[in-house]
Amino acid sequence: MDSEIIEEENHSIRILLKGTDRASVNALRRTMIADTPKMAIHRIRFTQSTTEEDGVVWESVGPIPDEIVSHRLAMIPIPSEGAEFHLPEECPECADMVESQRGCPMCEIIYRCTVKGEPEGRAVKARDLEVLGDLKFSIPEEFQDITITKLYAGQLIDFIARANKGHGRDHVKWQPVAGITFYARQHGVLNDKKAAKVLWNLGLTIKEKDFKNGRIEDIAVVDQLKKDLLHVGPSTDHGREFADAITLEDVPGEFILQYESDGAMSPRTIFENATEILSSRLDNISADLDIVL
Ligand SMILES: [Zn+2]
């Protein structure tokens, strides 16, 4: 399987895969969803307290229950690049401990959050999560505005949150990709020059000269052609006249994979990690088959 990045922007990517088939691309898609690990907040310890300060009673309560706050924290993208964290169950330090005791600098990032409410309301944001340890694991600026809860005078929140690596197959908070899909790469084919005039007469983007020897192969131009063809499709006034003047033809063995990253890792890193995981899994299967056969 050959790959070529055709579009990469912020957290979204489109990759052209060549010399492959639908099943293999789908295996890669499934690997990204379920088997490519990333960091996410997994354990939170809320401190319960009631204190009095200058006549005001501060209580660890808020409008949102702790369970929902925990869920919201789990969905915040935690930086998962720049250091190799171990899965807690594979961590050289903690693997032998019982699950609740696991956690060390090699397998977790710890955040602390202490915020007091204000009379007009104080939104507790992702930026209030203070990382204990390496500052490069602070919540990235673009996600700092994610609201966790809102507190008023007399309300406070105080917790320690621990993030560790996990798999999307166990919980969606560990899934690094969103909106992942793939489709066959297509070429545009001009079948009937006379009927195609219906499209040219509409004065849209694609012109007859875009076809070289009756075909359009460039991915961006084909994308545009697909949009233009919606104006002359079977359900439009021009459908009958236009018929199959221009058709789209699947290119054998070529697929376009597109997805977004949740922000914890770059889409490129997710692709590299997933291909590595998938190929090592396939190697294991062939090694097993060699033994059996
Ligand atoms: Zn550990």
mmCIF file of C-alpha atoms and ligand atoms in Angstrom:
data_model
loop_
_atom_site.group_PDB
_atom_site.id
_atom_site.type_symbol
_atom_site.label_atom_id
_atom_site.label_comp_id
_atom_site.label_asym_id
_atom_site.label_seq_id
_atom_site.Cartn_x
_atom_site.Cartn_y
_atom_site.Cartn_z
ATOM 1 C CA MET A 1 0.000 0.000 0.000
ATOM 2 C CA ASP A 2 1.404 3.394 -1.034
ATOM 3 C CA SER A 3 0.200 6.590 0.570
ATOM 4 C CA GLU A 4 0.275 10.230 -0.427
ATOM 5 C CA ILE A 5 -1.098 13.141 1.602
ATOM 6 C CA ILE A 6 -3.282 15.223 -0.689
ATOM 7 C CA GLU A 7 -4.607 17.690 1.859
ATOM 8 C CA GLU A 8 -3.579 18.522 5.413
ATOM 9 C CA GLU A 9 -5.101 21.355 7.354
ATOM 10 C CA ASN A 10 -5.089 21.926 11.122
ATOM 11 C CA HIS A 11 -6.589 18.713 12.401
ATOM 12 C CA SER A 12 -7.997 17.247 9.203
ATOM 13 C CA ILE A 13 -6.298 15.239 6.509
ATOM 14 C CA ARG A 14 -6.999 13.455 3.208
ATOM 15 C CA ILE A 15 -4.717 10.645 2.149
ATOM 16 C CA LEU A 16 -4.587 8.870 -1.217
ATOM 17 C CA LEU A 17 -3.896 5.147 -0.819
ATOM 18 C CA LYS A 18 -2.712 3.183 -3.845
ATOM 19 C CA GLY A 19 -2.253 -0.503 -4.635
ATOM 20 C CA THR A 20 -4.714 -1.685 -2.027
ATOM 21 C CA ASP A 21 -8.286 -2.899 -1.615
ATOM 22 C CA ARG A 22 -11.405 -1.922 0.301
ATOM 23 C CA ALA A 23 -10.844 -4.488 3.089
ATOM 24 C CA SER A 24 -7.306 -3.280 3.814
ATOM 25 C CA VAL A 25 -8.305 0.387 3.897
ATOM 26 C CA ASN A 26 -11.160 -0.503 6.225
ATOM 27 C CA ALA A 27 -8.752 -2.436 8.468
ATOM 28 C CA LEU A 28 -6.636 0.712 8.674
ATOM 29 C CA ARG A 29 -9.743 2.791 9.463
ATOM 30 C CA ARG A 30 -10.770 0.366 12.219
ATOM 31 C CA THR A 31 -7.200 0.392 13.610
ATOM 32 C CA MET A 32 -7.297 4.191 13.882
ATOM 33 C CA ILE A 33 -10.661 4.136 15.666
ATOM 34 C CA ALA A 34 -10.097 1.250 18.068
ATOM 35 C CA ASP A 35 -6.416 0.354 18.381
ATOM 36 C CA THR A 36 -4.360 3.537 18.109
ATOM 37 C CA PRO A 37 -3.764 4.706 21.696
ATOM 38 C CA LYS A 38 -3.741 8.270 22.992
ATOM 39 C CA MET A 39 -3.892 10.038 26.365
ATOM 40 C CA ALA A 40 -7.180 10.960 28.079
ATOM 41 C CA ILE A 41 -8.240 11.798 31.626
ATOM 42 C CA HIS A 42 -9.252 8.531 33.277
ATOM 43 C CA ARG A 43 -9.241 9.048 37.045
ATOM 44 C CA ILE A 44 -10.383 12.076 39.029
ATOM 45 C CA ARG A 45 -10.314 12.642 42.753
ATOM 46 C CA PHE A 46 -12.676 15.389 43.920
ATOM 47 C CA THR A 47 -11.945 16.986 47.294
ATOM 48 C CA GLN A 48 -15.042 17.522 49.418
ATOM 49 C CA SER A 49 -14.788 20.531 51.707
ATOM 50 C CA THR A 50 -16.715 23.255 53.524
ATOM 51 C CA THR A 51 -14.737 26.276 54.708
ATOM 52 C CA GLU A 52 -15.617 29.695 56.012
ATOM 53 C CA GLU A 53 -13.690 32.740 54.854
ATOM 54 C CA ASP A 54 -14.587 36.317 55.905
ATOM 55 C CA GLY A 55 -18.090 35.223 56.766
ATOM 56 C CA VAL A 56 -18.665 33.455 53.392
ATOM 57 C CA VAL A 57 -19.149 29.694 53.432
ATOM 58 C CA TRP A 58 -17.408 27.928 50.546
ATOM 59 C CA GLU A 59 -18.701 24.481 49.747
ATOM 60 C CA SER A 60 -17.461 21.971 47.172
ATOM 61 C CA VAL A 61 -20.717 21.941 45.261
ATOM 62 C CA GLY A 62 -21.681 23.090 41.796
ATOM 63 C CA PRO A 63 -24.569 22.974 39.345
ATOM 64 C CA ILE A 64 -23.113 19.984 37.495
ATOM 65 C CA PRO A 65 -22.685 16.642 39.302
ATOM 66 C CA ASP A 66 -19.172 15.242 39.663
ATOM 67 C CA GLU A 67 -19.978 12.367 37.274
ATOM 68 C CA ILE A 68 -20.799 14.786 34.471
ATOM 69 C CA VAL A 69 -17.760 16.947 35.248
ATOM 70 C CA SER A 70 -15.650 13.773 35.001
ATOM 71 C CA HIS A 71 -17.174 12.941 31.641
ATOM 72 C CA ARG A 72 -16.504 16.450 30.342
ATOM 73 C CA LEU A 73 -12.882 16.248 31.526
ATOM 74 C CA ALA A 74 -12.434 12.919 29.742
ATOM 75 C CA MET A 75 -13.345 14.512 26.410
ATOM 76 C CA ILE A 76 -10.692 17.287 26.610
ATOM 77 C CA PRO A 77 -7.843 16.581 24.144
ATOM 78 C CA ILE A 78 -4.738 15.811 26.201
ATOM 79 C CA PRO A 79 -1.386 16.345 24.401
ATOM 80 C CA SER A 80 -0.293 12.846 23.425
ATOM 81 C CA GLU A 81 2.825 13.653 21.418
ATOM 82 C CA GLY A 82 6.312 14.594 22.523
ATOM 83 C CA ALA A 83 6.837 11.832 25.064
ATOM 84 C CA GLU A 84 6.375 8.118 24.908
ATOM 85 C CA PHE A 85 3.977 7.132 27.664
ATOM 86 C CA HIS A 86 3.351 3.482 28.445
ATOM 87 C CA LEU A 87 -0.079 1.929 28.752
ATOM 88 C CA PRO A 88 -0.555 1.500 32.546
ATOM 89 C CA GLU A 89 -0.950 -2.280 32.150
ATOM 90 C CA GLU A 90 2.360 -2.427 30.257
ATOM 91 C CA CYS A 91 4.277 0.179 32.291
ATOM 92 C CA PRO A 92 7.629 -1.213 33.530
ATOM 93 C CA GLU A 93 6.987 0.479 36.906
ATOM 94 C CA CYS A 94 3.313 -0.286 37.468
ATOM 95 C CA ALA A 95 2.308 -3.319 35.398
ATOM 96 C CA ASP A 96 2.517 -5.653 38.413
ATOM 97 C CA MET A 97 0.406 -3.455 40.709
ATOM 98 C CA VAL A 98 -3.348 -3.697 41.174
ATOM 99 C CA GLU A 99 -5.200 -1.387 38.810
ATOM 100 C CA SER A 100 -6.123 1.288 41.365
ATOM 101 C CA GLN A 101 -2.486 1.663 42.466
ATOM 102 C CA ARG A 102 -1.037 2.162 38.985
ATOM 103 C CA GLY A 103 0.290 5.522 37.854
ATOM 104 C CA CYS A 104 3.826 6.950 37.603
ATOM 105 C CA PRO A 105 5.620 9.583 35.484
ATOM 106 C CA MET A 106 6.110 6.956 32.753
ATOM 107 C CA CYS A 107 2.408 6.305 32.278
ATOM 108 C CA GLU A 108 0.373 9.296 33.435
ATOM 109 C CA ILE A 109 -0.004 13.067 33.395
ATOM 110 C CA ILE A 110 -1.517 14.722 36.486
ATOM 111 C CA TYR A 111 -3.605 17.916 36.421
ATOM 112 C CA ARG A 112 -4.781 19.924 39.387
ATOM 113 C CA CYS A 113 -7.742 22.276 39.358
ATOM 114 C CA THR A 114 -8.902 24.573 42.165
ATOM 115 C CA VAL A 115 -11.408 27.294 41.300
ATOM 116 C CA LYS A 116 -13.749 29.389 43.435
ATOM 117 C CA GLY A 117 -17.019 30.805 42.137
ATOM 118 C CA GLU A 118 -17.887 34.484 41.734
ATOM 119 C CA PRO A 119 -21.189 36.336 42.370
ATOM 120 C CA GLU A 120 -21.787 36.841 38.624
ATOM 121 C CA GLY A 121 -20.656 33.293 37.793
ATOM 122 C CA ARG A 122 -17.187 31.999 36.976
ATOM 123 C CA ALA A 123 -16.777 29.496 34.137
ATOM 124 C CA VAL A 124 -14.276 26.763 34.950
ATOM 125 C CA LYS A 125 -12.347 26.235 31.705
ATOM 126 C CA ALA A 126 -9.808 23.728 30.434
ATOM 127 C CA ARG A 127 -7.150 26.415 31.045
ATOM 128 C CA ASP A 128 -7.776 26.004 34.785
ATOM 129 C CA LEU A 129 -6.225 22.527 34.598
ATOM 130 C CA GLU A 130 -2.721 23.045 35.894
ATOM 131 C CA VAL A 131 -0.293 20.348 34.871
ATOM 132 C CA LEU A 132 1.911 18.954 37.632
ATOM 133 C CA GLY A 133 5.215 18.282 35.912
ATOM 134 C CA ASP A 134 6.332 19.051 32.368
ATOM 135 C CA LEU A 135 4.543 22.184 31.098
ATOM 136 C CA LYS A 136 4.492 20.868 27.538
ATOM 137 C CA PHE A 137 1.539 18.743 28.642
ATOM 138 C CA SER A 138 -0.544 21.812 29.502
ATOM 139 C CA ILE A 139 -3.864 21.939 27.654
ATOM 140 C CA PRO A 140 -3.043 23.495 24.227
ATOM 141 C CA GLU A 141 -4.158 27.095 23.777
ATOM 142 C CA GLU A 142 -6.809 26.290 21.159
ATOM 143 C CA PHE A 143 -8.656 24.019 23.628
ATOM 144 C CA GLN A 144 -8.302 26.211 26.714
ATOM 145 C CA ASP A 145 -11.745 27.712 26.233
ATOM 146 C CA ILE A 146 -13.568 24.404 26.698
ATOM 147 C CA THR A 147 -15.975 24.990 29.580
ATOM 148 C CA ILE A 148 -16.140 22.351 32.299
ATOM 149 C CA THR A 149 -18.679 23.893 34.699
ATOM 150 C CA LYS A 150 -19.748 27.257 36.135
ATOM 151 C CA LEU A 151 -19.552 28.319 39.776
ATOM 152 C CA TYR A 152 -21.196 31.101 41.782
ATOM 153 C CA ALA A 153 -20.255 32.684 45.108
ATOM 154 C CA GLY A 154 -19.888 30.075 47.839
ATOM 155 C CA GLN A 155 -19.220 27.241 45.343
ATOM 156 C CA LEU A 156 -15.801 25.766 44.701
ATOM 157 C CA ILE A 157 -14.267 22.879 42.792
ATOM 158 C CA ASP A 158 -11.071 21.120 43.724
ATOM 159 C CA PHE A 159 -9.825 17.980 42.035
ATOM 160 C CA ILE A 160 -6.816 16.047 40.806
ATOM 161 C CA ALA A 161 -7.233 14.487 37.347
ATOM 162 C CA ARG A 162 -4.980 11.761 36.005
ATOM 163 C CA ALA A 163 -4.620 11.127 32.273
ATOM 164 C CA ASN A 164 -3.302 7.873 30.903
ATOM 165 C CA LYS A 165 -2.992 6.102 27.601
ATOM 166 C CA GLY A 166 -5.776 3.842 26.421
ATOM 167 C CA HIS A 167 -7.530 2.416 23.373
ATOM 168 C CA GLY A 168 -10.667 3.602 21.592
ATOM 169 C CA ARG A 169 -12.041 0.051 21.804
ATOM 170 C CA ASP A 170 -12.350 0.498 25.603
ATOM 171 C CA HIS A 171 -13.769 4.028 25.636
ATOM 172 C CA VAL A 172 -14.379 6.665 22.997
ATOM 173 C CA LYS A 173 -12.328 9.207 24.999
ATOM 174 C CA TRP A 174 -9.247 7.318 23.791
ATOM 175 C CA GLN A 175 -10.290 7.453 20.140
ATOM 176 C CA PRO A 176 -7.896 9.806 18.325
ATOM 177 C CA VAL A 177 -9.979 10.274 15.146
ATOM 178 C CA ALA A 178 -13.407 11.617 14.278
ATOM 179 C CA GLY A 179 -15.464 11.498 11.093
ATOM 180 C CA ILE A 180 -13.200 8.909 9.497
ATOM 181 C CA THR A 181 -14.322 7.674 6.108
ATOM 182 C CA PHE A 182 -12.925 6.484 2.803
ATOM 183 C CA TYR A 183 -14.112 6.196 -0.774
ATOM 184 C CA ALA A 184 -12.806 5.027 -4.135
ATOM 185 C CA ARG A 185 -10.767 7.569 -6.068
ATOM 186 C CA GLN A 186 -12.618 8.459 -9.247
ATOM 187 C CA HIS A 187 -11.836 9.861 -12.686
ATOM 188 C CA GLY A 188 -14.259 11.974 -14.675
ATOM 189 C CA VAL A 189 -15.051 10.543 -18.130
ATOM 190 C CA LEU A 190 -16.578 12.571 -20.959
ATOM 191 C CA ASN A 191 -18.836 10.153 -22.882
ATOM 192 C CA ASP A 192 -21.001 12.450 -24.983
ATOM 193 C CA LYS A 193 -19.640 15.842 -26.039
ATOM 194 C CA LYS A 194 -22.975 17.000 -27.426
ATOM 195 C CA ALA A 195 -25.063 16.223 -24.337
ATOM 196 C CA ALA A 196 -22.312 17.593 -22.074
ATOM 197 C CA LYS A 197 -23.070 21.060 -23.496
ATOM 198 C CA VAL A 198 -25.979 21.150 -21.018
ATOM 199 C CA LEU A 199 -23.363 21.429 -18.262
ATOM 200 C CA TRP A 200 -21.089 23.931 -20.075
ATOM 201 C CA ASN A 201 -24.108 26.154 -20.730
ATOM 202 C CA LEU A 202 -24.705 26.488 -16.997
ATOM 203 C CA GLY A 203 -21.363 28.335 -16.758
ATOM 204 C CA LEU A 204 -20.142 26.423 -13.690
ATOM 205 C CA THR A 205 -16.526 25.704 -12.761
ATOM 206 C CA ILE A 206 -15.536 22.765 -14.959
ATOM 207 C CA LYS A 207 -15.108 23.424 -18.690
ATOM 208 C CA GLU A 208 -14.661 21.102 -21.643
ATOM 209 C CA LYS A 209 -10.951 21.984 -21.831
ATOM 210 C CA ASP A 210 -10.414 20.489 -18.351
ATOM 211 C CA PHE A 211 -10.834 17.059 -19.942
ATOM 212 C CA LYS A 212 -7.592 15.650 -21.370
ATOM 213 C CA ASN A 213 -8.337 12.902 -23.890
ATOM 214 C CA GLY A 214 -11.857 12.790 -22.500
ATOM 215 C CA ARG A 215 -10.777 12.308 -18.880
ATOM 216 C CA ILE A 216 -10.142 14.289 -15.693
ATOM 217 C CA GLU A 217 -7.717 12.598 -13.311
ATOM 218 C CA ASP A 218 -6.654 15.378 -10.935
ATOM 219 C CA ILE A 219 -8.255 14.769 -7.516
ATOM 220 C CA ALA A 220 -9.116 18.418 -6.785
ATOM 221 C CA VAL A 221 -10.654 18.906 -10.263
ATOM 222 C CA VAL A 222 -12.687 15.685 -9.932
ATOM 223 C CA ASP A 223 -13.984 16.972 -6.567
ATOM 224 C CA GLN A 224 -15.144 20.125 -8.300
ATOM 225 C CA LEU A 225 -16.664 18.099 -11.146
ATOM 226 C CA LYS A 226 -18.686 16.086 -8.610
ATOM 227 C CA LYS A 227 -20.163 19.319 -7.259
ATOM 228 C CA ASP A 228 -20.950 20.603 -10.778
ATOM 229 C CA LEU A 229 -22.633 17.318 -11.733
ATOM 230 C CA LEU A 230 -25.197 17.840 -8.963
ATOM 231 C CA HIS A 231 -26.709 20.560 -11.179
ATOM 232 C CA VAL A 232 -27.418 18.099 -14.030
ATOM 233 C CA GLY A 233 -28.228 14.946 -12.045
ATOM 234 C CA PRO A 234 -31.290 12.722 -12.674
ATOM 235 C CA SER A 235 -33.443 14.688 -10.224
ATOM 236 C CA THR A 236 -32.844 18.043 -11.953
ATOM 237 C CA ASP A 237 -34.530 19.666 -14.971
ATOM 238 C CA HIS A 238 -31.448 18.847 -17.061
ATOM 239 C CA GLY A 239 -31.238 15.217 -15.995
ATOM 240 C CA ARG A 240 -32.972 13.673 -19.006
ATOM 241 C CA GLU A 241 -31.034 15.680 -21.588
ATOM 242 C CA PHE A 242 -27.649 15.307 -19.865
ATOM 243 C CA ALA A 243 -28.080 11.592 -19.037
ATOM 244 C CA ASP A 244 -24.644 9.928 -18.890
ATOM 245 C CA ALA A 245 -22.749 12.583 -20.845
ATOM 246 C CA ILE A 246 -20.117 12.683 -18.096
ATOM 247 C CA THR A 247 -19.654 9.807 -15.666
ATOM 248 C CA LEU A 248 -17.375 9.069 -12.727
ATOM 249 C CA GLU A 249 -15.290 5.917 -12.883
ATOM 250 C CA ASP A 250 -13.635 4.208 -9.896
ATOM 251 C CA VAL A 251 -9.853 3.890 -10.179
ATOM 252 C CA PRO A 252 -8.976 0.264 -9.332
ATOM 253 C CA GLY A 253 -6.960 -0.128 -6.115
ATOM 254 C CA GLU A 254 -7.004 3.580 -5.205
ATOM 255 C CA PHE A 255 -8.891 5.031 -2.251
ATOM 256 C CA ILE A 256 -9.092 8.351 -0.473
ATOM 257 C CA LEU A 257 -9.089 8.172 3.325
ATOM 258 C CA GLN A 258 -10.188 11.264 5.225
ATOM 259 C CA TYR A 259 -10.550 12.038 8.917
ATOM 260 C CA GLU A 260 -10.070 14.601 11.643
ATOM 261 C CA SER A 261 -7.932 14.305 14.727
ATOM 262 C CA ASP A 262 -9.505 15.252 18.067
ATOM 263 C CA GLY A 263 -6.464 17.471 18.655
ATOM 264 C CA ALA A 264 -4.472 15.173 20.941
ATOM 265 C CA MET A 265 -2.159 14.136 18.085
ATOM 266 C CA SER A 266 -1.568 15.383 14.554
ATOM 267 C CA PRO A 267 -3.517 13.439 11.908
ATOM 268 C CA ARG A 268 -0.189 12.478 10.331
ATOM 269 C CA THR A 269 1.075 10.902 13.574
ATOM 270 C CA ILE A 270 -2.176 8.966 13.930
ATOM 271 C CA PHE A 271 -1.718 7.582 10.418
ATOM 272 C CA GLU A 272 1.907 6.596 11.081
ATOM 273 C CA ASN A 273 1.034 4.953 14.420
ATOM 274 C CA ALA A 274 -1.941 3.099 12.947
ATOM 275 C CA THR A 275 0.010 1.714 9.964
ATOM 276 C CA GLU A 276 2.742 0.524 12.333
ATOM 277 C CA ILE A 277 0.218 -1.174 14.654
ATOM 278 C CA LEU A 278 -1.635 -2.796 11.750
ATOM 279 C CA SER A 279 1.496 -4.061 10.030
ATOM 280 C CA SER A 280 2.911 -5.548 13.250
ATOM 281 C CA ARG A 281 -0.423 -7.291 13.822
ATOM 282 C CA LEU A 282 -0.363 -8.707 10.267
ATOM 283 C CA ASP A 283 3.251 -9.817 10.785
ATOM 284 C CA ASN A 284 2.128 -11.689 13.901
ATOM 285 C CA ILE A 285 -0.611 -13.443 11.946
ATOM 286 C CA SER A 286 1.762 -14.498 9.167
ATOM 287 C CA ALA A 287 4.286 -15.722 11.729
ATOM 288 C CA ASP A 288 1.528 -17.790 13.379
ATOM 289 C CA LEU A 289 0.463 -19.182 10.015
ATOM 290 C CA ASP A 290 4.052 -20.135 9.206
ATOM 291 C CA ILE A 291 4.176 -22.177 12.413
ATOM 292 C CA VAL A 292 0.831 -23.860 11.811
ATOM 293 C CA LEU A 293 1.217 -24.647 8.098
HETATM 294 ZN ZN ZN B 1 3.599 3.612 35.400
#
